[in-house]
Amino acid sequence: KLCRAQKPYRTHHCHVCHQCILDMDHHCPWMNNCIGYLNYRYFLLFLFYLTVGCCYIAVITTPYFLHMALAQGFKSHQLKLEPSYDSAMQISFVLSVSCGIAVAILLTMHIYLTLTGQTTIEFYKNRARNARANHCGERFVNIYDKGWRRNWQQIFGNGSPLLSLLPSRRKPPPPAIPFYSFDVPPQSAEREMLLSQSGRHIV
């Protein structure tokens, strides 16, 4: 909507970065950068590591937090903490739990998007397209969804899923539709033409 330049598939113009982003998912204020084709895997791993870190801190601070919250039910010789240390444990527990829940929800959403072959932008667009298709008695099909396994490999490559969670500087796999191709995919060309002519949502 902001850029009239011819763009490859799944490319959008970021109004913050003022440039077109391949496979754009969103503009992330945490990273102060756009999340797209080149760094989406790093963003997912960032969310995963942050969630694991919050869980670790929450686990190791839970006994101290429960001791301070239920001090009347514990014997004084079980845990002896300095007042400043008590405050640090309380803050660490509260921050790790609250941030961990928020980040875990965000991570879960992006895992779902990865396994269904969608970006955040496409997710909201596809919801509207699916609603219009249902209204017309039709079924919406996401042409980028190649099955959960191939969708995962599209982000992390063909290696082991467990090894995909390790830090890596390897380049992302080639896109499902080459970026240098500007032609309408055969499976959607006729549908897009019918959509523009009739105003109906054809899937």
GROMACS .gro file of C-alpha atoms in nm:
model
  203
    1LYS     CA    1   0.000   0.000   0.000
    2LEU     CA    2   0.295   0.233   0.056
    3CYS     CA    3   0.516   0.125  -0.232
    4ARG     CA    4   0.410   0.088  -0.592
    5ALA     CA    5   0.730  -0.088  -0.699
    6GLN     CA    6   0.701  -0.434  -0.851
    7LYS     CA    7   0.778  -0.681  -0.574
    8PRO     CA    8   0.833  -1.057  -0.550
    9TYR     CA    9   0.578  -1.278  -0.380
   10ARG     CA   10   0.522  -1.229  -0.006
   11THR     CA   11   0.720  -0.905  -0.014
   12HIS     CA   12   0.587  -0.598   0.166
   13HIS     CA   13   0.701  -0.242   0.216
   14CYS     CA   14   0.783  -0.155   0.577
   15HIS     CA   15   0.671   0.194   0.676
   16VAL     CA   16   0.930   0.197   0.958
   17CYS     CA   17   1.236   0.079   0.765
   18HIS     CA   18   1.116   0.245   0.441
   19GLN     CA   19   1.218  -0.052   0.229
   20CYS     CA   20   1.070  -0.366   0.081
   21ILE     CA   21   1.124  -0.682   0.288
   22LEU     CA   22   1.130  -1.032   0.138
   23ASP     CA   23   0.885  -1.268   0.313
   24MET     CA   24   0.805  -0.990   0.558
   25ASP     CA   25   0.647  -1.109   0.882
   26HIS     CA   26   0.644  -0.791   1.090
   27HIS     CA   27   0.861  -0.508   1.217
   28CYS     CA   28   1.003  -0.611   1.555
   29PRO     CA   29   1.069  -0.330   1.806
   30TRP     CA   30   1.274  -0.570   2.023
   31MET     CA   31   1.526  -0.618   1.744
   32ASN     CA   32   1.469  -0.276   1.590
   33ASN     CA   33   1.450  -0.447   1.255
   34CYS     CA   34   1.209  -0.614   1.014
   35ILE     CA   35   1.158  -0.989   1.044
   36GLY     CA   36   1.159  -1.160   0.708
   37TYR     CA   37   1.329  -1.413   0.485
   38LEU     CA   38   1.686  -1.362   0.606
   39ASN     CA   39   1.628  -1.348   0.982
   40TYR     CA   40   1.298  -1.521   1.062
   41ARG     CA   41   1.481  -1.831   1.188
   42TYR     CA   42   1.690  -1.615   1.420
   43PHE     CA   43   1.374  -1.450   1.550
   44LEU     CA   44   1.216  -1.788   1.627
   45LEU     CA   45   1.531  -1.906   1.803
   46PHE     CA   46   1.541  -1.578   1.997
   47LEU     CA   47   1.189  -1.643   2.125
   48PHE     CA   48   1.276  -2.005   2.207
   49TYR     CA   49   1.593  -1.918   2.401
   50LEU     CA   50   1.416  -1.638   2.585
   51THR     CA   51   1.132  -1.872   2.685
   52VAL     CA   52   1.378  -2.136   2.807
   53GLY     CA   53   1.572  -1.873   3.001
   54CYS     CA   54   1.259  -1.741   3.171
   55CYS     CA   55   1.152  -2.094   3.264
   56TYR     CA   56   1.496  -2.165   3.411
   57ILE     CA   57   1.494  -1.850   3.624
   58ALA     CA   58   1.136  -1.916   3.736
   59VAL     CA   59   1.224  -2.271   3.843
   60ILE     CA   60   1.532  -2.178   4.046
   61THR     CA   61   1.361  -1.881   4.216
   62THR     CA   62   1.031  -2.056   4.295
   63PRO     CA   63   1.151  -2.208   4.628
   64TYR     CA   64   1.276  -1.871   4.750
   65PHE     CA   65   0.960  -1.694   4.637
   66LEU     CA   66   0.737  -1.951   4.809
   67HIS     CA   67   0.945  -1.924   5.125
   68MET     CA   68   0.895  -1.549   5.135
   69ALA     CA   69   0.526  -1.569   5.039
   70LEU     CA   70   0.450  -1.842   5.293
   71ALA     CA   71   0.706  -1.749   5.555
   72GLN     CA   72   0.474  -1.842   5.838
   73GLY     CA   73   0.463  -2.203   5.720
   74PHE     CA   74   0.840  -2.255   5.701
   75LYS     CA   75   1.092  -2.306   5.975
   76SER     CA   76   1.342  -2.027   6.008
   77HIS     CA   77   1.646  -2.254   5.968
   78GLN     CA   78   1.543  -2.386   5.625
   79LEU     CA   79   1.633  -2.078   5.424
   80LYS     CA   80   1.823  -1.777   5.550
   81LEU     CA   81   1.822  -1.490   5.305
   82GLU     CA   82   1.942  -1.135   5.334
   83PRO     CA   83   1.676  -0.864   5.284
   84SER     CA   84   1.836  -0.740   4.958
   85TYR     CA   85   1.858  -1.096   4.833
   86ASP     CA   86   1.488  -1.145   4.911
   87SER     CA   87   1.396  -0.848   4.695
   88ALA     CA   88   1.613  -0.976   4.409
   89MET     CA   89   1.447  -1.318   4.424
   90GLN     CA   90   1.099  -1.166   4.426
   91ILE     CA   91   1.168  -0.943   4.129
   92SER     CA   92   1.342  -1.223   3.938
   93PHE     CA   93   1.050  -1.461   3.992
   94VAL     CA   94   0.781  -1.211   3.896
   95LEU     CA   95   0.966  -1.090   3.585
   96SER     CA   96   1.057  -1.438   3.465
   97VAL     CA   97   0.702  -1.569   3.505
   98SER     CA   98   0.529  -1.268   3.349
   99CYS     CA   99   0.775  -1.229   3.060
  100GLY     CA  100   0.797  -1.604   3.011
  101ILE     CA  101   0.421  -1.640   2.970
  102ALA     CA  102   0.405  -1.352   2.720
  103VAL     CA  103   0.700  -1.476   2.515
  104ALA     CA  104   0.576  -1.837   2.525
  105ILE     CA  105   0.242  -1.725   2.379
  106LEU     CA  106   0.424  -1.535   2.104
  107LEU     CA  107   0.650  -1.835   2.037
  108THR     CA  108   0.349  -2.068   2.016
  109MET     CA  109   0.183  -1.840   1.764
  110HIS     CA  110   0.492  -1.824   1.543
  111ILE     CA  111   0.540  -2.202   1.559
  112TYR     CA  112   0.181  -2.233   1.438
  113LEU     CA  113   0.252  -1.985   1.157
  114THR     CA  114   0.565  -2.175   1.061
  115LEU     CA  115   0.390  -2.512   1.047
  116THR     CA  116   0.102  -2.369   0.842
  117GLY     CA  117   0.319  -2.177   0.594
  118GLN     CA  118   0.206  -1.827   0.687
  119THR     CA  119   0.354  -1.499   0.794
  120THR     CA  120   0.187  -1.273   1.047
  121ILE     CA  121   0.067  -1.046   0.767
  122GLU     CA  122  -0.071  -1.340   0.572
  123PHE     CA  123  -0.235  -1.484   0.883
  124TYR     CA  124  -0.467  -1.185   0.919
  125LYS     CA  125  -0.527  -1.165   0.545
  126ASN     CA  126  -0.602  -1.537   0.525
  127ARG     CA  127  -0.856  -1.508   0.805
  128ALA     CA  128  -1.047  -1.251   0.601
  129ARG     CA  129  -1.011  -1.458   0.282
  130ASN     CA  130  -1.132  -1.770   0.463
  131ALA     CA  131  -1.435  -1.583   0.595
  132ARG     CA  132  -1.522  -1.457   0.245
  133ALA     CA  133  -1.474  -1.805   0.102
  134ASN     CA  134  -1.703  -1.960   0.363
  135HIS     CA  135  -1.961  -1.692   0.288
  136CYS     CA  136  -1.951  -1.795  -0.079
  137GLY     CA  137  -1.970  -2.164   0.005
  138GLU     CA  138  -1.610  -2.224  -0.103
  139ARG     CA  139  -1.296  -2.345   0.070
  140PHE     CA  140  -0.989  -2.127   0.109
  141VAL     CA  141  -0.654  -2.289   0.030
  142ASN     CA  142  -0.320  -2.136   0.127
  143ILE     CA  143  -0.096  -2.198  -0.175
  144TYR     CA  144   0.217  -2.156   0.041
  145ASP     CA  145   0.119  -2.435   0.281
  146LYS     CA  146   0.317  -2.743   0.173
  147GLY     CA  147   0.249  -2.952   0.484
  148TRP     CA  148   0.394  -2.901   0.830
  149ARG     CA  149   0.719  -3.087   0.759
  150ARG     CA  150   0.806  -2.896   0.441
  151ASN     CA  151   0.694  -2.571   0.601
  152TRP     CA  152   0.935  -2.634   0.889
  153GLN     CA  153   1.214  -2.718   0.644
  154GLN     CA  154   1.141  -2.397   0.458
  155ILE     CA  155   1.260  -2.208   0.766
  156PHE     CA  156   1.514  -2.440   0.930
  157GLY     CA  157   1.634  -2.657   0.642
  158ASN     CA  158   1.634  -3.034   0.598
  159GLY     CA  159   1.836  -3.119   0.908
  160SER     CA  160   1.718  -3.273   1.232
  161PRO     CA  161   1.449  -3.068   1.412
  162LEU     CA  162   1.653  -3.086   1.733
  163LEU     CA  163   1.967  -2.959   1.559
  164SER     CA  164   1.758  -2.676   1.414
  165LEU     CA  165   1.731  -2.533   1.765
  166LEU     CA  166   2.107  -2.477   1.785
  167PRO     CA  167   2.258  -2.141   1.684
  168SER     CA  168   2.366  -2.136   1.320
  169ARG     CA  169   2.487  -1.883   1.063
  170ARG     CA  170   2.381  -2.088   0.761
  171LYS     CA  171   2.176  -1.917   0.495
  172PRO     CA  172   1.800  -1.981   0.484
  173PRO     CA  173   1.670  -2.242   0.237
  174PRO     CA  174   1.556  -2.122  -0.106
  175PRO     CA  175   1.197  -1.992  -0.105
  176ALA     CA  176   0.910  -2.204  -0.229
  177ILE     CA  177   0.853  -1.952  -0.509
  178PRO     CA  178   1.176  -1.788  -0.637
  179PHE     CA  179   1.200  -1.420  -0.550
  180TYR     CA  180   1.317  -1.337  -0.900
  181SER     CA  181   0.991  -1.471  -1.044
  182PHE     CA  182   0.722  -1.207  -1.083
  183ASP     CA  183   0.472  -1.418  -1.273
  184VAL     CA  184   0.146  -1.517  -1.109
  185PRO     CA  185   0.158  -1.884  -0.996
  186PRO     CA  186  -0.039  -2.107  -1.238
  187GLN     CA  187  -0.263  -2.240  -0.962
  188SER     CA  188  -0.380  -1.889  -0.871
  189ALA     CA  189  -0.364  -1.695  -1.199
  190GLU     CA  190  -0.714  -1.778  -1.315
  191ARG     CA  191  -0.856  -1.727  -0.967
  192GLU     CA  192  -0.701  -1.384  -0.928
  193MET     CA  193  -0.831  -1.284  -1.269
  194LEU     CA  194  -1.181  -1.400  -1.180
  195LEU     CA  195  -1.156  -1.221  -0.848
  196SER     CA  196  -1.065  -0.892  -1.012
  197GLN     CA  197  -1.343  -0.926  -1.270
  198SER     CA  198  -1.629  -1.041  -1.051
  199GLY     CA  199  -1.532  -0.905  -0.711
  200ARG     CA  200  -1.583  -1.251  -0.560
  201HIS     CA  201  -1.335  -1.445  -0.353
  202ILE     CA  202  -1.226  -1.740  -0.565
  203VAL     CA  203  -1.011  -2.009  -0.406
   0.00000   0.00000   0.00000
